[in-house]
Amino acid sequence: MPVIEYIDAIRLAMKEEMERDPSVFVLGEDVGLKGGVFGTTKGLQQQFGEDRVLDTPLAESVIAGAAIGAAMAGMKPIAEMQYSDFMFPATNQIISEAAKIRYRSNNDWDCPLVIRAPIGGGIFGGPYHSQCPESVFFGTPGLKIVAPATAYDAKGLLKAAIRDPDPVLFFENKKCYRLITDEVPDDDYVVPIGKSKVMREGTDITVIGYSMPLHFAMQAADELSREEGVEAHILDLRTLQPLDREGILEAAAKTGKVLIVHEDNKTGGIGAEVSAIIAEELLYDLDAPIRRLCGPDVPAMPINSPGEKHFLLNKDKLKAAMLELARY
Amino acid sequence: MPVIEYIDAIRLAMKEEMERDPSVFVLGEDVGLKGGVFGTTKGLQQQFGEDRVLDTPLAESVIAGAAIGAAMAGMKPIAEMQYSDFMFPATNQIISEAAKIRYRSNNDWDCPLVIRAPIGGGIFGGPYHSQCPESVFFGTPGLKIVAPATAYDAKGLLKAAIRDPDPVLFFENKKCYRLITDEVPDDDYVVPIGKSKVMREGTDITVIGYSMPLHFAMQAADELSREEGVEAHILDLRTLQPLDREGILEAAAKTGKVLIVHEDNKTGGIGAEVSAIIAEELLYDLDAPIRRLCGPDVPAMPINSPGEKHFLLNKDKLKAAMLELARY
Amino acid sequence: MTQTGTVRHTHRHAELGISDDKAVAMYETMTLARGYDERVQLLQRAGKINFHVSGISQEPSQVAMTFAMDRETDWFLPYYRDYGVVLSVGMTVKELMLSVYAKVEDPNSAGRQMPGHFGSKRLRIVTGSSPVTTQVPHAVGFALAAKMRGERSVSIVSFGEGSSSQGDFHEGCNFAGVLKLPVIFICQNNQYAISVPFSKQSAGRIADRAIGYGFPGYRVDGNDPLEVYRVVKEARDRAVAGEGPTLIEIMTYRVNPHSTSDNDMAYRTKEEVDEHKKKDAIPVFRQYLKDVGLWSDAQEAELQVRQRAILDEATEYAEKAPFQSAEDSHRYVYAEDNAITRVETGSESVGVVSAGKGD
Amino acid sequence: MTQTGTVRHTHRHAELGISDDKAVAMYETMTLARGYDERVQLLQRAGKINFHVSGISQEPSQVAMTFAMDRETDWFLPYYRDYGVVLSVGMTVKELMLSVYAKVEDPNSAGRQMPGHFGSKRLRIVTGSSPVTTQVPHAVGFALAAKMRGERSVSIVSFGEGSSSQGDFHEGCNFAGVLKLPVIFICQNNQYAISVPFSKQSAGRIADRAIGYGFPGYRVDGNDPLEVYRVVKEARDRAVAGEGPTLIEIMTYRVNPHSTSDNDMAYRTKEEVDEHKKKDAIPVFRQYLKDVGLWSDAQEAELQVRQRAILDEATEYAEKAPFQSAEDSHRYVYAEDNAITRVETGSESVGVVSAGKGD
Ligand SMILES: Cc1ncc(C[n+]2csc(CCOP(=O)(O)OP(=O)(O)O)c2C)c(N)n1
Ligand SMILES: Cc1ncc(C[n+]2csc(CCOP(=O)(O)OP(=O)(O)O)c2C)c(N)n1
Ligand SMILES: [Mg+2]
Ligand SMILES: [Mg+2]
């Protein structure tokens, strides 16, 4: 199986779905000739033409809103938000419209839309090119939210999102784009929305998370296994909404010690809900308080290099927290 | 002490602060001659003139954005969002701007802004005049969020919000406006932001919540006390951000059985964070799983009368959940 | 290119290509919208229903603009006062009544949404919401889809002049202008946004904004439905010819309070309102039809009886009709054929229901 | 009212009320902005710093518009290419260098924000962010505050033509138009928004949008700084006279890639860029100063030496300057005199820090 970059997995998913279904199209800022500011849509306009890979004016609300209209009309738009930090102007269209179209029309209308947005820091992006906006949209029923950590999942989840009959927010991690490579089959497959995945089997502690920090957890787990004999069980949520309750509870029950990790700031993040689900259903199976290791509760990470490093999770931070939990 | 309505408490807070400080002013849709669609700003334009009680064009992003500018210029704006459902067009201004101005400028600039927005259902408002948007803004560091349940707190918290050096979202409950009356002193007082309040002392179960559902909890608690000898300890968070961790932990520890209630839908709501805080710090003091009784996870409540009733919390739903927890 | 004055002895409607039958149908739709509106106001005052938002005085132009469209191929994105639009497209009074009573048979939302929040895929009426102006980008998206698929379909979207202050108005118009999309933007300028008069809403003319977007903008008298028809028809012709969008500002006046919850005497005078009531276009249009020999007092009497019967029957039906069950009110958060995301239903335990609790 | 041609033998700058010293200062500020920009590009290529966004070709108009304002009373809301603005207002090259190196002494953000995100209360430069166009409503708010307090202060705000597609542009202009606020909206139309050419950004002229808001809009050649000065000065005069806002579209061209991360050859040709490079306003303005006897080759040589020294010193200083400490980077989420909301600091345990964990 070919090993490819996370960013290529995303592009391939779009390419293949566009080949498969003429109603799929891409719109956003700089997605055309330039191929996106990260290169995610590179080559698509050349292959599919200007109509299906549309450079839009710089206006996220109408990018989302026109995509919503086109989706209601039966198209399958993929709207790119250049950075997730810049999707907030589209909040009203996403929360008031996309999320509620099926419900408010009692299933008469639907909105099969994908909104792709790059999240995460570590690229010297500073406060406004590094954010994780998941928690703003999480908890809005009617939206689905996915956030893959691997190239395999990125491709499979994006295909699932494009084929999904409901609006899906696809949060791709900028830091993963070129850093994460893994085996991705050439043939068509989808990763089902709503299903978590065990990345590593273990017996001592459970780490639950999504996106980039899981790779730190995996590295830390390897070292902890070698150095301390601590075996971490690692669960990739993959889908943030709807959360895979069974998957979460199973993983938590496996070890009775849970560490939840995400780069988004701690308060009000996805981790709070994961913790609450466990506290609600599994309290008596726990051998330690439920911990969260997340970005700090400041508005956004600074751009200066030591500041950025200080704010981001990394293998060492994960390892320390995991070891502490194992020893609890 | 005079007993006044919740809505009057809000108006009085604005009136008194405007008398006290010439830099305080109100802006929003229909706040002037009409006095607001709920009558919250009634009489203010007559007293303070068109300049200080400003009817704006129908555009929430610039209502928030111009208020932010004026706040940076040293004014103390109170921006009214007609319904909290309609504040989403202002999300970018609130999350990207108001919340981050102090941080991004390293304390050079600040943004002493209040955004008032009515939340909650039960007024036959249907999907878009009934929502609780707290969870969208909760978890954005840099914002403070308050949500009073009583007239006393409404007045005291609004005054605190107006005097606060940082942006405060003031979520007032529509259903409380005329239904909730309580004693409010004539003289000047503030309720500190960040401090919860014990509404009722009890020993058997702890109910933690905010806004309207607490009144159902109080009614239910009275009945449970009389009928079942169950004594509920009830904590009003009052401030949603920053959450009063000590207050929450103290209240939870008091009984070891926690029910969290809010009208906002369950997943990703404030209750998740409250639960996570308890699960993180107090796990071994719990005698029951942490429960949440919240609005259902649908996009928004229907307008038809049985549907609305079905979706809203009420005394009976609270009572049943509280009794079940007490018997756990 | 203008044909004004070239066909002297033809009547105005015929000049515009409106058949006699169509002219009469337009009139009957106007009076039906008016009758519906008045009836619902009575029902609200009688405490039968909670809430009504009136379109009175705006129906003539609403009907005219809709009749100028192709009701088989075009997409309609009305706003909450657009009874004239949806009745023209084919929604029935019974359906509207079901909506105002919030009953499950309401095709717009099964009684989930407020009345005036229209939607019917069958009738090509796009589901609408309460936050104003969000429908403008949607209309642009429908036009984009039509263009991409090579369909001769035009989308037409209404909004008030207050709503035109929203960013979505600007973003939608600008986007459509660049791509020359087949969409018609209709601003129904009824002089008020709740209590805020137009003078406090904008210092310019809404129609003039089109200049900045590079497409034509027209201001037209809403009390002249034939002129409204002409301008919209022309806009539609341009749209299908690939010439792009048009912005049309229909000058009208909201003679009723904003809604049944509003007391308009707090911010305007009875004199001002009465002044505008006198300009009502319905009697003028009736007189026109009489003048050209298409209408008579006898027909008017028959119409009144016929439409009253429709209203009576619809009211009775809607009043008796059932609500959506509490159980079903949990449905359709997500598509139901998608098992993973089906939402728990049928639970008495509000709050324990959680979206996406899979299986 | 126009004085064109009435004072034949006066030089253009004098006609506009610009003193000789001020004209020279304008020139020196332009070259300083240019020199700074070129230096930072070198630093970026040398790997000394990460990122730069260039304002080259836009500085002459930026300097001109700023010199037309009152730097003691007015409020400045620049965008990320506005080195010409902030240098005119009094920010030093050293301060800019500290920002590009993201060092703690950077007055804009203590090295928290990207370079080009200006802010200095002392200099009346309002803190800016990355999401484009949010500053437009802020400028309106500053103007509102000035009007409410009866101050003779005008706010001036810049944004690109791409940014003018955002809803905030529209909402801000419309709001300011209604209230006749003292604000000047400056669209620096440099023909590209990253890779998107103006033809795909808008089908109209940005300046024409003012018509719809009921205030004047002008398009002006950015390579003619004296004309820019004139138009902005006039707008400022109108603003302080209570006559409301002005929209000014400065026609310019972004000769460099969007940023140091961009490869512009993916979407435009070298020929196109070279064509525009030829129109550079700096040599033209220098020649003008020479023609009117205010400048010489000797002065030019002296200036180059002087400004190179400034740049050298600033670079050296900034390179050596310290970063903000990890501990301090947690500060100022909320006001610190407000004990309740102080955020935990000084913790190595990222993620255990939680906003609002009191005391
Ligand atoms: C985004 C948003 N803000 C506020 C409201 C509340 N609201 C409902 S209708 C209305 C006035 C609309 O005025 P206009 O657009 O002129 O339409 P009209 O009602 O006059 O027909 C307002 C402020 C809303 N529905 N949506
Ligand atoms: C809301 C938002 N969306 C997207 C971006 C990413 N972005 C940064 S600059 C830019 C182009 C801006 O073009 P223009 O306004 O013409 O200014 P210019 O860079 O040409 O000076 C884009 C798309 C952003 N900063 N903010
Ligand atoms: Mg109106
Ligand atoms: Mg540009």
Tab-separated table of C-alpha atoms in Angstrom, chain A residues 8 29 42 48 54 57 63 71 77 96 101 121 124 134 142 144 159 172 174-175 183 187 190 198 221 288 291:
chain	number	residue	atom	x	y	z
A	8	ASP	CA	-2.301	14.304	-0.334
A	29	GLU	CA	-10.439	31.507	-1.422
A	42	LYS	CA	-3.438	21.692	-6.197
A	48	PHE	CA	-12.040	19.871	-13.346
A	54	LEU	CA	-14.159	27.994	-7.798
A	57	PRO	CA	-14.454	36.522	-3.273
A	63	ILE	CA	-18.853	30.889	0.769
A	71	ALA	CA	-26.364	21.807	-1.406
A	77	PRO	CA	-20.206	21.412	-2.284
A	96	SER	CA	-28.409	28.905	12.093
A	101	ILE	CA	-32.232	22.931	7.539
A	121	GLY	CA	-0.687	25.531	15.627
A	124	PHE	CA	4.423	30.110	13.503
A	134	GLU	CA	-13.960	22.840	17.438
A	142	GLY	CA	-27.432	18.941	13.151
A	144	LYS	CA	-21.306	16.467	12.159
A	159	LYS	CA	-15.036	10.715	1.351
A	172	GLU	CA	-7.811	18.975	9.064
A	174	LYS	CA	-2.110	21.917	9.386
A	175	LYS	CA	0.754	20.389	11.289
A	183	GLU	CA	-0.485	3.729	4.283
A	187	ASP	CA	-8.937	1.697	-3.945
A	190	VAL	CA	-14.705	5.302	3.444
A	198	VAL	CA	-8.182	2.181	18.872
A	221	ALA	CA	3.400	5.427	24.676
A	288	ALA	CA	-8.204	7.757	38.979
A	291	ARG	CA	-7.609	14.149	33.516
